[in-house]
Amino acid sequence: MPSIYPLLLPSRPDEVALMRNVVKKLEMGVDVPLVIDTTELDVLETALQTAPGRCLINSTHLEAGRAKADSIFALAKIYNAAVIVLTIDESGMAKTAERKLEVARRIFEIAVTEHGLRPDALVFDALTFTLATGDPEFANLGHPDIEGIRLIKQVLPGVLASLGVSNLSFGLAPQARPVLNSIMLYHCVQAGLDMAIINPAQVTPYADIAAEEKGLAEDLIFNRRADALQQFIEHFEHISPESAENAAVNPTEGMTPEQRLHWRIVHRHKEGVEADIDEIINRSLAPAPSPEGEERYLLPSGEGRVRVSPATKPRSIRSIPFCCRL
């Protein structure tokens, strides 16, 4: 998923000048697209004029009709910006997958057909709602997000999809949120999600989540049972935040160096990678007698073995190409 840098300024009389100064300061140190968040069109245009690269505008919708959206799409066309668009129209926030697609189609028609934006300049946010309220109206609002993303990506080829995944677990205990967010993220990505608002440090790969917790989370997301929320809350009531964090303190315990290295690469844990590589290479070194009596080492090579002295061993090891098959 791509990285972005959100830029939200408070409303104030000198917002145009402030926006210009902030963008100029950021342009030298931020190498990802800026997300411009302002309600003022002149401030938005100032940011788009000042930023050296392509920006992402956050955001527009049709809640008050299309006038504001038309103005934003016009600026996006002039400055080659992308736009986050929310599935909201005059009737409010779309809650079913079909309504999400209906609103998305209408926005697509305005932005692409009328204003000439490319489909990939539109980032549709299908909107998610917390499942922690216990209100029956919201109990069935998890899976429509997933299906809404799937429909939008299928029917409107080329567009992108985003979602504030963490909103789904708002109001739940801290130790319960990462599991629900991770499960939701997995299903949304399978449906075509391109980017998400979520804490990456709290994302657990789907395959690494315990079967019981996976089932509880999916019961809640897909509303498979009436007491899904109660069951989910009760399960995590007995798990402290500390124990939840320490449950996987060392998932590589008992693994061989090769297995540890594979696990770190697959799960994006860079700590320990060099040490594992060193251990694997060092283990392949074999002491060899030297005519001069100095202990030397044999390094495996493509054409037999290479003899090196202890003094040159570290540099020799660093020069050995290393390949890890996943």
Short mmCIF file of C-alpha atoms in Angstrom, two decimals, residues 88-246:
data_model
loop_
_atom_site.label_atom_id
_atom_site.label_comp_id
_atom_site.label_asym_id
_atom_site.label_seq_id
_atom_site.Cartn_x
_atom_site.Cartn_y
_atom_site.Cartn_z
CA ILE A 88 -21.85 10.27 0.57
CA ASP A 89 -24.62 12.02 -1.33
CA GLU A 90 -27.66 14.14 -0.50
CA SER A 91 -29.25 11.14 1.25
CA GLY A 92 -26.31 10.76 3.61
CA MET A 93 -23.58 8.14 4.03
CA ALA A 94 -24.08 5.03 1.94
CA LYS A 95 -24.40 2.00 4.21
CA THR A 96 -25.08 -0.89 1.85
CA ALA A 97 -22.71 -2.18 -0.81
CA GLU A 98 -25.23 -1.32 -3.52
CA ARG A 99 -25.64 2.26 -2.30
CA LYS A 100 -21.88 2.70 -2.06
CA LEU A 101 -21.59 1.65 -5.71
CA GLU A 102 -24.48 3.91 -6.73
CA VAL A 103 -22.82 6.98 -5.20
CA ALA A 104 -19.41 5.98 -6.57
CA ARG A 105 -20.84 5.66 -10.08
CA ARG A 106 -22.31 9.13 -9.89
CA ILE A 107 -19.05 10.65 -8.67
CA PHE A 108 -17.13 8.75 -11.37
CA GLU A 109 -19.41 10.16 -14.06
CA ILE A 110 -18.86 13.72 -12.83
CA ALA A 111 -15.10 13.45 -12.32
CA VAL A 112 -14.08 11.29 -15.28
CA THR A 113 -16.69 11.89 -17.96
CA GLU A 114 -17.35 15.57 -17.32
CA HIS A 115 -14.07 16.86 -15.86
CA GLY A 116 -11.72 14.54 -17.70
CA LEU A 117 -9.88 13.08 -14.71
CA ARG A 118 -8.27 9.69 -15.16
CA PRO A 119 -9.96 6.86 -13.21
CA ASP A 120 -6.80 6.34 -11.16
CA ALA A 121 -7.09 9.93 -9.92
CA LEU A 122 -10.10 8.86 -7.84
CA VAL A 123 -9.56 7.19 -4.46
CA PHE A 124 -12.93 5.95 -3.21
CA ASP A 125 -13.43 5.73 0.54
CA ALA A 126 -16.38 3.40 1.08
CA LEU A 127 -16.62 4.57 4.72
CA THR A 128 -16.62 2.24 7.68
CA PHE A 129 -18.56 2.40 10.93
CA THR A 130 -17.68 1.16 14.40
CA LEU A 131 -19.07 -2.25 15.32
CA ALA A 132 -18.74 -1.53 19.05
CA THR A 133 -22.02 0.30 19.65
CA GLY A 134 -24.29 -2.70 20.13
CA ASP A 135 -26.90 -0.89 18.05
CA PRO A 136 -28.63 -3.40 15.72
CA GLU A 137 -28.53 -0.77 12.95
CA PHE A 138 -24.72 -0.85 12.96
CA ALA A 139 -24.26 -4.59 13.54
CA ASN A 140 -24.62 -5.28 9.84
CA LEU A 141 -22.32 -2.52 8.57
CA GLY A 142 -18.99 -4.37 8.53
CA HIS A 143 -19.22 -6.64 5.51
CA PRO A 144 -20.96 -4.05 3.26
CA ASP A 145 -17.65 -2.14 3.33
CA ILE A 146 -15.86 -5.21 1.97
CA GLU A 147 -18.47 -5.85 -0.71
CA GLY A 148 -18.67 -2.15 -1.52
CA ILE A 149 -14.96 -2.08 -2.24
CA ARG A 150 -15.27 -5.20 -4.37
CA LEU A 151 -18.16 -3.77 -6.42
CA ILE A 152 -16.52 -0.37 -6.91
CA LYS A 153 -13.26 -1.93 -8.13
CA GLN A 154 -15.11 -4.33 -10.44
CA VAL A 155 -17.59 -1.88 -11.97
CA LEU A 156 -15.27 1.16 -12.14
CA PRO A 157 -11.95 -0.25 -13.40
CA GLY A 158 -8.88 1.85 -12.75
CA VAL A 159 -10.10 3.62 -9.62
CA LEU A 160 -8.40 3.15 -6.24
CA ALA A 161 -9.97 2.28 -2.90
CA SER A 162 -9.15 3.48 0.59
CA LEU A 163 -10.68 2.84 4.02
CA GLY A 164 -10.29 4.10 7.57
CA VAL A 165 -10.00 0.54 8.85
CA SER A 166 -9.33 1.54 12.46
CA ASN A 167 -12.76 3.17 12.69
CA LEU A 168 -14.27 -0.32 12.71
CA SER A 169 -12.96 -1.08 16.21
CA PHE A 170 -13.46 2.37 17.74
CA GLY A 171 -14.74 1.99 21.30
CA LEU A 172 -13.34 -1.50 21.89
CA ALA A 173 -10.62 -2.36 24.40
CA PRO A 174 -7.05 -1.61 23.24
CA GLN A 175 -6.10 -5.28 23.28
CA ALA A 176 -9.09 -6.19 21.09
CA ARG A 177 -8.70 -3.57 18.37
CA PRO A 178 -5.59 -4.90 16.56
CA VAL A 179 -7.19 -8.30 15.94
CA LEU A 180 -10.41 -6.87 14.52
CA ASN A 181 -8.52 -4.30 12.43
CA SER A 182 -6.15 -6.95 11.05
CA ILE A 183 -9.00 -9.28 10.06
CA MET A 184 -10.91 -6.42 8.42
CA LEU A 185 -7.79 -5.26 6.58
CA TYR A 186 -7.20 -8.77 5.23
CA HIS A 187 -10.71 -9.11 3.80
CA CYS A 188 -10.66 -5.58 2.38
CA VAL A 189 -7.34 -6.20 0.62
CA GLN A 190 -8.77 -9.40 -0.83
CA ALA A 191 -11.66 -7.31 -2.14
CA GLY A 192 -9.32 -4.80 -3.81
CA LEU A 193 -8.36 -2.23 -1.15
CA ASP A 194 -5.32 -0.16 -2.22
CA MET A 195 -4.62 1.95 0.87
CA ALA A 196 -5.81 2.19 4.46
CA ILE A 197 -5.73 4.37 7.54
CA ILE A 198 -4.41 2.00 10.20
CA ASN A 199 -1.51 1.62 12.62
CA PRO A 200 0.87 -0.72 10.74
CA ALA A 201 2.64 -1.66 13.98
CA GLN A 202 -0.58 -3.30 15.15
CA VAL A 203 -1.32 -5.29 11.99
CA THR A 204 -0.98 -9.06 12.41
CA PRO A 205 -0.83 -11.26 9.29
CA TYR A 206 -4.10 -13.15 8.85
CA ALA A 207 -2.39 -16.55 8.99
CA ASP A 208 -0.76 -15.70 12.35
CA ILE A 209 -4.00 -14.87 14.19
CA ALA A 210 -5.31 -17.62 16.47
CA ALA A 211 -8.22 -19.56 15.00
CA GLU A 212 -10.52 -18.68 17.91
CA GLU A 213 -9.85 -14.95 17.66
CA LYS A 214 -10.15 -15.10 13.89
CA GLY A 215 -13.57 -16.71 14.21
CA LEU A 216 -14.75 -14.19 16.80
CA ALA A 217 -13.65 -11.25 14.64
CA GLU A 218 -15.24 -12.64 11.48
CA ASP A 219 -18.47 -13.40 13.35
CA LEU A 220 -18.57 -9.70 14.27
CA ILE A 221 -17.58 -8.32 10.86
CA PHE A 222 -19.98 -10.56 8.90
CA ASN A 223 -22.70 -10.44 11.60
CA ARG A 224 -22.91 -14.24 11.67
CA ARG A 225 -24.50 -14.45 15.11
CA ALA A 226 -26.62 -12.19 17.28
CA ASP A 227 -24.19 -12.24 20.21
CA ALA A 228 -21.04 -11.71 18.13
CA LEU A 229 -20.14 -8.41 19.81
CA GLN A 230 -20.72 -9.80 23.29
CA GLN A 231 -18.59 -12.87 22.56
CA PHE A 232 -15.79 -10.75 21.12
CA ILE A 233 -15.76 -8.34 24.09
CA GLU A 234 -15.88 -11.16 26.68
CA HIS A 235 -12.96 -12.97 25.08
CA PHE A 236 -10.68 -9.94 25.27
CA GLU A 237 -11.84 -8.94 28.76
CA HIS A 238 -9.68 -11.78 30.05
CA ILE A 239 -6.63 -10.69 28.07
CA SER A 240 -4.62 -7.75 29.38
CA PRO A 241 -2.96 -5.37 26.91
CA GLU A 242 0.42 -6.53 28.22
CA SER A 243 -0.30 -10.23 27.72
CA ALA A 244 -1.74 -9.57 24.27
CA GLU A 245 1.46 -7.75 23.35
CA ASN A 246 3.72 -10.39 24.87
#
